[in-house]
Amino acid sequence: MSQDSPDDDIVLGSGETGVEESSDEQNEDDTCEIRIGEMVYRDIVVPESATGQRIDYFLTQACDGFSRTQITQAIQAEGATLDGRTVRPSVKIQANQRIRFRVPEPVSDDTVPENISLDVLYEDDGLVVVNKPPGMVVHPARGNWTGTLTSALAFRFQSLSDVGGPTRPGIVHRLDRDTSGVIVVAKTNSIHVHLSEQFANREVEKEYFAITAARIDRDRDIIDVPIGRHPYQRDKMAIRENHATSKAASTFYEVISRHGRFTQVRVRPKTGRTHQIRVHLSHIGAPILCDRLYAGHAEVSLGMLTGTRDAAKDTVLLERQALHARKLTFRHPQSGQMMTFEAPLPADLMRVIERLEQLP
């Protein structure tokens, strides 16, 4: 995302621009776009419902197509004014104030190859199996245009399928950014189609490892409840019966071990809904440890595990959800052979397990 400064003949907040402004017709929500030279600005009158919100949060909701990170960076680059004055991302807004926001430049849809190390578990002339590290986004999306798995793949491999479009070369299925583990990538369109059919027909066996932030009493069970879009948080999913966005979802889990109020579990999702395992485990009162969206905490310290407030035990052990795609089994589209690939548990999860096993 470009962070250009305003042109010299534009003085934001003064009410005088020195150049001709052209604006779109005012919308019903008191929002309009104004072009000043090569820059596009969005003028917004703050509604009553937004009183007390941070300006970066409000603009993230008001400006589709941009992440909160992009919005924050634009504000920090003096890209927003409130009643004519530049502000910080944290400033609170009030009803009827006027925001002028410089719209960030669009990011190219093309995948940019980047020399990023990959842990390749298997490769042949038709497909690649990778152990994705935590923190890596699978394909470019708003707020995450670089450092993606597709960028790493595009740099390393000469040919990848283009069935998924220019931003998703080779991508047959996805893992959440902070979920580590096995993911299969198609080199050719034929392989891509065959693998996609196996996923759609539920012929692919997926096994995950998770640590939950609560004790699960049942040794094993099936969670079979539909999942749909959260009613008011756009980045979350939720259990939703009889809703337009709801889809059937089924997850089998089996307890590996219990440690105080924490549980290690083996999870086999039968379907592949967005955030399925995270939502289902949260539904039974055992959200995944360190799941920012569904468990309400974004890091795990030693003190949290031991239940003490000793400052010496505040060492951070984990900063992402404790979820790992451990195994993936599918039929090779060319040979017809059933193949199973396994990714070892990463170091951050092993640190947590080591501490959990020391609990009484």
Tab-separated table of N, CA and C in Angstrom, residues 180-306:
chain	number	residue	atom	x	y	z
A	180	SER	N	-1.152	-23.676	11.821
A	180	SER	CA	-0.003	-24.275	11.137
A	180	SER	C	-0.389	-25.643	10.590
A	181	GLY	N	0.503	-26.208	9.740
A	181	GLY	CA	0.317	-27.592	9.342
A	181	GLY	C	0.207	-27.874	7.861
A	182	VAL	N	-0.321	-29.062	7.552
A	182	VAL	CA	-0.287	-29.623	6.204
A	182	VAL	C	-1.287	-28.943	5.279
A	183	ILE	N	-0.800	-28.551	4.104
A	183	ILE	CA	-1.660	-28.015	3.065
A	183	ILE	C	-1.154	-28.533	1.718
A	184	VAL	N	-2.071	-28.941	0.836
A	184	VAL	CA	-1.690	-29.469	-0.472
A	184	VAL	C	-1.914	-28.398	-1.534
A	185	VAL	N	-1.004	-28.327	-2.483
A	185	VAL	CA	-1.022	-27.321	-3.544
A	185	VAL	C	-0.940	-28.028	-4.892
A	186	ALA	N	-1.754	-27.595	-5.855
A	186	ALA	CA	-1.794	-28.224	-7.177
A	186	ALA	C	-0.890	-27.488	-8.160
A	187	LYS	N	-0.127	-28.246	-8.938
A	187	LYS	CA	0.713	-27.642	-9.971
A	187	LYS	C	-0.031	-27.486	-11.291
A	188	THR	N	-0.990	-28.361	-11.555
A	188	THR	CA	-1.712	-28.302	-12.819
A	188	THR	C	-3.211	-28.165	-12.560
A	189	ASN	N	-3.935	-27.671	-13.563
A	189	ASN	CA	-5.380	-27.497	-13.415
A	189	ASN	C	-6.091	-28.836	-13.250
A	190	SER	N	-5.613	-29.868	-13.957
A	190	SER	CA	-6.234	-31.191	-13.846
A	190	SER	C	-6.125	-31.734	-12.421
A	191	ILE	N	-4.946	-31.625	-11.838
A	191	ILE	CA	-4.743	-32.072	-10.459
A	191	ILE	C	-5.608	-31.247	-9.513
A	192	HIS	N	-5.674	-29.955	-9.752
A	192	HIS	CA	-6.482	-29.060	-8.911
A	192	HIS	C	-7.938	-29.502	-8.892
A	193	VAL	N	-8.490	-29.774	-10.075
A	193	VAL	CA	-9.897	-30.169	-10.165
A	193	VAL	C	-10.136	-31.481	-9.433
A	194	HIS	N	-9.244	-32.454	-9.614
A	194	HIS	CA	-9.414	-33.756	-8.950
A	194	HIS	C	-9.350	-33.616	-7.431
A	195	LEU	N	-8.402	-32.846	-6.950
A	195	LEU	CA	-8.295	-32.658	-5.503
A	195	LEU	C	-9.504	-31.909	-4.951
A	196	SER	N	-9.956	-30.895	-5.668
A	196	SER	CA	-11.133	-30.139	-5.231
A	196	SER	C	-12.355	-31.029	-5.116
A	197	GLU	N	-12.506	-31.948	-6.045
A	197	GLU	CA	-13.641	-32.881	-6.010
A	197	GLU	C	-13.559	-33.778	-4.774
A	198	GLN	N	-12.342	-34.197	-4.416
A	198	GLN	CA	-12.196	-35.029	-3.218
A	198	GLN	C	-12.581	-34.251	-1.962
A	199	PHE	N	-12.187	-32.996	-1.890
A	199	PHE	CA	-12.582	-32.168	-0.742
A	199	PHE	C	-14.094	-31.974	-0.727
A	200	ALA	N	-14.672	-31.674	-1.888
A	200	ALA	CA	-16.111	-31.426	-1.963
A	200	ALA	C	-16.912	-32.668	-1.605
A	201	ASN	N	-16.406	-33.837	-1.982
A	201	ASN	CA	-17.104	-35.099	-1.714
A	201	ASN	C	-16.751	-35.680	-0.350
A	202	ARG	N	-15.990	-34.951	0.432
A	202	ARG	CA	-15.586	-35.351	1.791
A	202	ARG	C	-14.810	-36.670	1.793
A	203	GLU	N	-13.977	-36.827	0.781
A	203	GLU	CA	-13.137	-38.016	0.671
A	203	GLU	C	-11.747	-37.774	1.273
A	204	VAL	N	-11.451	-36.539	1.586
A	204	VAL	CA	-10.151	-36.200	2.183
A	204	VAL	C	-10.267	-36.307	3.698
A	205	GLU	N	-9.316	-36.989	4.316
A	205	GLU	CA	-9.309	-37.112	5.767
A	205	GLU	C	-8.363	-36.066	6.357
A	206	LYS	N	-8.899	-35.249	7.256
A	206	LYS	CA	-8.119	-34.180	7.883
A	206	LYS	C	-8.062	-34.427	9.390
A	207	GLU	N	-6.887	-34.351	9.932
A	207	GLU	CA	-6.737	-34.495	11.386
A	207	GLU	C	-5.964	-33.302	11.940
A	208	TYR	N	-6.518	-32.684	12.969
A	208	TYR	CA	-5.908	-31.522	13.593
A	208	TYR	C	-5.558	-31.838	15.047
A	209	PHE	N	-4.581	-31.113	15.548
A	209	PHE	CA	-4.250	-31.142	16.971
A	209	PHE	C	-4.611	-29.782	17.547
A	210	ALA	N	-5.242	-29.799	18.722
A	210	ALA	CA	-5.610	-28.532	19.364
A	210	ALA	C	-5.433	-28.642	20.874
A	211	ILE	N	-5.211	-27.497	21.495
A	211	ILE	CA	-5.226	-27.380	22.952
A	211	ILE	C	-6.358	-26.429	23.294
A	212	THR	N	-7.236	-26.852	24.173
A	212	THR	CA	-8.366	-26.000	24.526
A	212	THR	C	-8.128	-25.304	25.866
A	213	ALA	N	-8.767	-24.162	26.010
A	213	ALA	CA	-8.623	-23.360	27.232
A	213	ALA	C	-9.665	-23.748	28.266
A	214	ALA	N	-10.090	-24.995	28.250
A	214	ALA	CA	-11.051	-25.517	29.227
A	214	ALA	C	-10.942	-27.031	29.240
A	215	ARG	N	-11.409	-27.615	30.306
A	215	ARG	CA	-11.386	-29.072	30.435
A	215	ARG	C	-12.586	-29.664	29.701
A	216	ILE	N	-12.336	-30.638	28.845
A	216	ILE	CA	-13.407	-31.351	28.139
A	216	ILE	C	-13.635	-32.675	28.864
A	217	ASP	N	-14.846	-32.877	29.366
A	217	ASP	CA	-15.126	-34.059	30.178
A	217	ASP	C	-15.353	-35.318	29.347
A	218	ARG	N	-16.026	-35.186	28.212
A	218	ARG	CA	-16.267	-36.365	27.381
A	218	ARG	C	-14.985	-36.786	26.673
A	219	ASP	N	-14.746	-38.086	26.615
A	219	ASP	CA	-13.537	-38.580	25.958
A	219	ASP	C	-13.582	-38.355	24.452
A	220	ARG	N	-14.759	-38.446	23.877
A	220	ARG	CA	-14.922	-38.241	22.437
A	220	ARG	C	-16.367	-37.882	22.152
A	221	ASP	N	-16.596	-37.178	21.062
A	221	ASP	CA	-17.964	-36.800	20.707
A	221	ASP	C	-17.963	-36.218	19.298
A	222	ILE	N	-19.158	-36.042	18.757
A	222	ILE	CA	-19.341	-35.375	17.470
A	222	ILE	C	-20.136	-34.094	17.705
A	223	ILE	N	-19.616	-32.988	17.225
A	223	ILE	CA	-20.320	-31.706	17.288
A	223	ILE	C	-20.964	-31.499	15.919
A	224	ASP	N	-22.273	-31.464	15.904
A	224	ASP	CA	-22.997	-31.417	14.623
A	224	ASP	C	-24.015	-30.278	14.664
A	225	VAL	N	-23.544	-29.066	14.451
A	225	VAL	CA	-24.412	-27.880	14.452
A	225	VAL	C	-23.973	-26.956	13.313
A	226	PRO	N	-24.911	-26.254	12.689
A	226	PRO	CA	-24.596	-25.422	11.520
A	226	PRO	C	-23.809	-24.164	11.885
A	227	ILE	N	-23.044	-23.695	10.925
A	227	ILE	CA	-22.221	-22.496	11.101
A	227	ILE	C	-22.591	-21.471	10.035
A	228	GLY	N	-22.710	-20.217	10.461
A	228	GLY	CA	-22.988	-19.131	9.533
A	228	GLY	C	-22.224	-17.885	9.944
A	229	ARG	N	-22.429	-16.810	9.208
A	229	ARG	CA	-21.768	-15.547	9.516
A	229	ARG	C	-22.245	-14.998	10.848
A	230	HIS	N	-21.317	-14.418	11.605
A	230	HIS	CA	-21.675	-13.789	12.868
A	230	HIS	C	-22.616	-12.625	12.593
A	231	PRO	N	-23.634	-12.407	13.433
A	231	PRO	CA	-24.634	-11.377	13.131
A	231	PRO	C	-24.091	-9.955	13.079
A	232	TYR	N	-22.981	-9.655	13.792
A	232	TYR	CA	-22.503	-8.268	13.746
A	232	TYR	C	-20.981	-8.122	13.747
A	233	GLN	N	-20.222	-9.210	13.832
A	233	GLN	CA	-18.767	-9.137	13.739
A	233	GLN	C	-18.324	-9.824	12.452
A	234	ARG	N	-17.882	-9.032	11.492
A	234	ARG	CA	-17.674	-9.547	10.145
A	234	ARG	C	-16.519	-10.533	10.043
A	235	ASP	N	-15.582	-10.515	10.998
A	235	ASP	CA	-14.459	-11.431	10.926
A	235	ASP	C	-14.696	-12.725	11.690
A	236	LYS	N	-15.914	-12.923	12.218
A	236	LYS	CA	-16.213	-14.121	12.982
A	236	LYS	C	-17.327	-14.945	12.336
A	237	MET	N	-17.344	-16.216	12.685
A	237	MET	CA	-18.452	-17.103	12.349
A	237	MET	C	-19.175	-17.447	13.650
A	238	ALA	N	-20.346	-18.058	13.519
A	238	ALA	CA	-21.135	-18.364	14.713
A	238	ALA	C	-22.047	-19.551	14.444
A	239	ILE	N	-22.516	-20.181	15.520
A	239	ILE	CA	-23.532	-21.218	15.405
A	239	ILE	C	-24.847	-20.527	15.062
A	240	ARG	N	-25.425	-20.855	13.902
A	240	ARG	CA	-26.642	-20.170	13.469
A	240	ARG	C	-27.602	-21.181	12.849
A	241	GLU	N	-28.740	-21.348	13.470
A	241	GLU	CA	-29.771	-22.248	12.964
A	241	GLU	C	-30.685	-21.496	12.001
A	242	ASN	N	-31.000	-22.128	10.885
A	242	ASN	CA	-32.002	-21.592	9.956
A	242	ASN	C	-31.709	-20.166	9.516
A	243	HIS	N	-30.460	-19.906	9.178
A	243	HIS	CA	-30.088	-18.588	8.671
A	243	HIS	C	-29.601	-18.731	7.235
A	244	ALA	N	-29.713	-17.667	6.461
A	244	ALA	CA	-29.353	-17.712	5.045
A	244	ALA	C	-27.890	-18.085	4.829
A	245	THR	N	-27.023	-17.717	5.787
A	245	THR	CA	-25.590	-18.000	5.623
A	245	THR	C	-25.178	-19.334	6.243
A	246	SER	N	-26.097	-20.022	6.898
A	246	SER	CA	-25.749	-21.238	7.636
A	246	SER	C	-25.498	-22.422	6.709
A	247	LYS	N	-24.501	-23.219	7.097
A	247	LYS	CA	-24.205	-24.463	6.384
A	247	LYS	C	-23.968	-25.560	7.423
A	248	ALA	N	-24.378	-26.773	7.073
A	248	ALA	CA	-24.182	-27.907	7.978
A	248	ALA	C	-22.698	-28.087	8.263
A	249	ALA	N	-22.378	-28.424	9.502
A	249	ALA	CA	-20.984	-28.606	9.899
A	249	ALA	C	-20.894	-29.718	10.933
A	250	SER	N	-19.918	-30.604	10.761
A	250	SER	CA	-19.767	-31.744	11.663
A	250	SER	C	-18.296	-31.938	12.009
A	251	THR	N	-18.027	-32.064	13.305
A	251	THR	CA	-16.650	-32.203	13.785
A	251	THR	C	-16.574	-33.309	14.829
A	252	PHE	N	-15.673	-34.270	14.617
A	252	PHE	CA	-15.405	-35.312	15.606
A	252	PHE	C	-14.163	-34.917	16.402
A	253	TYR	N	-14.227	-35.107	17.730
A	253	TYR	CA	-13.036	-34.847	18.534
A	253	TYR	C	-12.807	-35.998	19.501
A	254	GLU	N	-11.569	-36.149	19.906
A	254	GLU	CA	-11.169	-37.185	20.863
A	254	GLU	C	-10.102	-36.612	21.786
A	255	VAL	N	-10.312	-36.761	23.072
A	255	VAL	CA	-9.363	-36.223	24.050
A	255	VAL	C	-8.090	-37.052	24.058
A	256	ILE	N	-6.951	-36.349	23.977
A	256	ILE	CA	-5.649	-37.003	24.085
A	256	ILE	C	-5.207	-37.037	25.536
A	257	SER	N	-5.297	-35.888	26.206
A	257	SER	CA	-4.921	-35.810	27.622
A	257	SER	C	-5.506	-34.544	28.225
A	258	ARG	N	-5.661	-34.563	29.545
A	258	ARG	CA	-6.169	-33.404	30.283
A	258	ARG	C	-5.107	-32.943	31.275
A	259	HIS	N	-4.988	-31.636	31.404
A	259	HIS	CA	-3.998	-31.049	32.312
A	259	HIS	C	-4.671	-29.905	33.051
A	260	GLY	N	-5.142	-30.162	34.238
A	260	GLY	CA	-5.864	-29.130	34.974
A	260	GLY	C	-7.084	-28.681	34.188
A	261	ARG	N	-7.136	-27.384	33.869
A	261	ARG	CA	-8.282	-26.877	33.115
A	261	ARG	C	-8.016	-26.795	31.614
A	262	PHE	N	-6.976	-27.481	31.136
A	262	PHE	CA	-6.640	-27.481	29.712
A	262	PHE	C	-6.741	-28.901	29.160
A	263	THR	N	-6.984	-28.993	27.850
A	263	THR	CA	-7.170	-30.305	27.222
A	263	THR	C	-6.467	-30.352	25.870
A	264	GLN	N	-5.727	-31.440	25.647
A	264	GLN	CA	-5.179	-31.696	24.313
A	264	GLN	C	-6.168	-32.601	23.584
A	265	VAL	N	-6.526	-32.226	22.352
A	265	VAL	CA	-7.519	-32.995	21.612
A	265	VAL	C	-7.064	-33.271	20.185
A	266	ARG	N	-7.549	-34.387	19.677
A	266	ARG	CA	-7.404	-34.761	18.275
A	266	ARG	C	-8.738	-34.450	17.599
A	267	VAL	N	-8.727	-33.712	16.509
A	267	VAL	CA	-9.962	-33.252	15.884
A	267	VAL	C	-9.998	-33.685	14.426
A	268	ARG	N	-11.133	-34.251	14.003
A	268	ARG	CA	-11.310	-34.641	12.602
A	268	ARG	C	-12.590	-33.998	12.060
A	269	PRO	N	-12.471	-32.881	11.384
A	269	PRO	CA	-13.660	-32.241	10.805
A	269	PRO	C	-14.173	-33.034	9.605
A	270	LYS	N	-15.465	-33.256	9.583
A	270	LYS	CA	-16.070	-33.974	8.456
A	270	LYS	C	-16.410	-33.017	7.319
A	271	THR	N	-16.660	-31.773	7.665
A	271	THR	CA	-16.931	-30.731	6.677
A	271	THR	C	-15.807	-29.698	6.760
A	272	GLY	N	-15.860	-28.696	5.903
A	272	GLY	CA	-14.774	-27.721	5.867
A	272	GLY	C	-15.259	-26.292	5.877
A	273	ARG	N	-16.019	-25.923	6.889
A	273	ARG	CA	-16.541	-24.560	6.984
A	273	ARG	C	-15.481	-23.603	7.549
A	274	THR	N	-15.638	-22.340	7.250
A	274	THR	CA	-14.724	-21.326	7.767
A	274	THR	C	-14.723	-21.335	9.293
A	275	HIS	N	-13.525	-21.428	9.880
A	275	HIS	CA	-13.343	-21.410	11.343
A	275	HIS	C	-14.079	-22.576	12.032
A	276	GLN	N	-14.352	-23.649	11.313
A	276	GLN	CA	-15.216	-24.702	11.856
A	276	GLN	C	-14.756	-25.245	13.208
A	277	ILE	N	-13.506	-25.682	13.297
A	277	ILE	CA	-13.025	-26.280	14.541
A	277	ILE	C	-13.060	-25.254	15.663
A	278	ARG	N	-12.658	-24.040	15.360
A	278	ARG	CA	-12.617	-22.978	16.367
A	278	ARG	C	-14.016	-22.674	16.902
A	279	VAL	N	-14.980	-22.590	16.006
A	279	VAL	CA	-16.357	-22.289	16.415
A	279	VAL	C	-16.971	-23.460	17.175
A	280	HIS	N	-16.763	-24.673	16.684
A	280	HIS	CA	-17.375	-25.840	17.328
A	280	HIS	C	-16.832	-26.083	18.726
A	281	LEU	N	-15.516	-25.980	18.902
A	281	LEU	CA	-14.963	-26.185	20.240
A	281	LEU	C	-15.405	-25.070	21.189
A	282	SER	N	-15.487	-23.866	20.685
A	282	SER	CA	-16.010	-22.768	21.508
A	282	SER	C	-17.458	-23.027	21.892
A	283	HIS	N	-18.215	-23.632	20.992
A	283	HIS	CA	-19.636	-23.917	21.236
A	283	HIS	C	-19.836	-24.864	22.411
A	284	ILE	N	-18.914	-25.803	22.622
A	284	ILE	CA	-19.058	-26.749	23.736
A	284	ILE	C	-18.361	-26.229	24.996
A	285	GLY	N	-17.970	-24.961	24.979
A	285	GLY	CA	-17.369	-24.347	26.160
A	285	GLY	C	-15.891	-24.582	26.307
A	286	ALA	N	-15.229	-25.000	25.219
A	286	ALA	CA	-13.788	-25.268	25.277
A	286	ALA	C	-13.093	-24.620	24.086
A	287	PRO	N	-13.039	-23.288	24.065
A	287	PRO	CA	-12.391	-22.611	22.937
A	287	PRO	C	-10.915	-22.959	22.859
A	288	ILE	N	-10.363	-22.831	21.684
A	288	ILE	CA	-8.946	-23.134	21.494
A	288	ILE	C	-8.091	-22.110	22.228
A	289	LEU	N	-7.081	-22.609	22.911
A	289	LEU	CA	-6.168	-21.761	23.663
A	289	LEU	C	-5.556	-20.695	22.756
A	290	CYS	N	-5.564	-19.448	23.224
A	290	CYS	CA	-4.939	-18.324	22.539
A	290	CYS	C	-5.649	-17.944	21.243
A	291	ASP	N	-6.925	-18.286	21.148
A	291	ASP	CA	-7.717	-17.892	19.984
A	291	ASP	C	-8.304	-16.504	20.254
A	292	ARG	N	-7.744	-15.508	19.595
A	292	ARG	CA	-8.150	-14.120	19.839
A	292	ARG	C	-9.639	-13.913	19.604
A	293	LEU	N	-10.184	-14.506	18.545
A	293	LEU	CA	-11.580	-14.281	18.195
A	293	LEU	C	-12.549	-15.021	19.105
A	294	TYR	N	-12.247	-16.259	19.436
A	294	TYR	CA	-13.227	-17.100	20.112
A	294	TYR	C	-12.895	-17.425	21.570
A	295	ALA	N	-11.660	-17.176	21.992
A	295	ALA	CA	-11.303	-17.419	23.395
A	295	ALA	C	-11.080	-16.122	24.154
A	296	GLY	N	-10.913	-15.029	23.418
A	296	GLY	CA	-10.809	-13.728	24.061
A	296	GLY	C	-9.443	-13.358	24.591
A	297	HIS	N	-8.398	-14.128	24.254
A	297	HIS	CA	-7.046	-13.727	24.640
A	297	HIS	C	-6.100	-14.001	23.475
A	298	ALA	N	-5.077	-13.159	23.331
A	298	ALA	CA	-4.208	-13.212	22.161
A	298	ALA	C	-2.816	-13.742	22.466
A	299	GLU	N	-2.533	-14.065	23.724
A	299	GLU	CA	-1.258	-14.658	24.076
A	299	GLU	C	-1.414	-15.499	25.341
A	300	VAL	N	-0.504	-16.436	25.496
A	300	VAL	CA	-0.516	-17.317	26.664
A	300	VAL	C	0.837	-17.225	27.348
A	301	SER	N	0.818	-16.909	28.624
A	301	SER	CA	2.045	-16.833	29.407
A	301	SER	C	2.144	-18.032	30.328
A	302	LEU	N	3.323	-18.220	30.873
A	302	LEU	CA	3.523	-19.306	31.825
A	302	LEU	C	2.635	-19.104	33.040
A	303	GLY	N	2.483	-17.859	33.469
A	303	GLY	CA	1.630	-17.578	34.619
A	303	GLY	C	0.188	-17.952	34.378
A	304	MET	N	-0.291	-17.773	33.135
A	304	MET	CA	-1.665	-18.152	32.815
A	304	MET	C	-1.859	-19.660	32.936
A	305	LEU	N	-0.872	-20.425	32.491
A	305	LEU	CA	-0.982	-21.883	32.564
A	305	LEU	C	-0.943	-22.383	34.000
A	306	THR	N	-0.094	-21.772	34.809
A	306	THR	CA	0.077	-22.250	36.188
A	306	THR	C	-0.923	-21.628	37.151
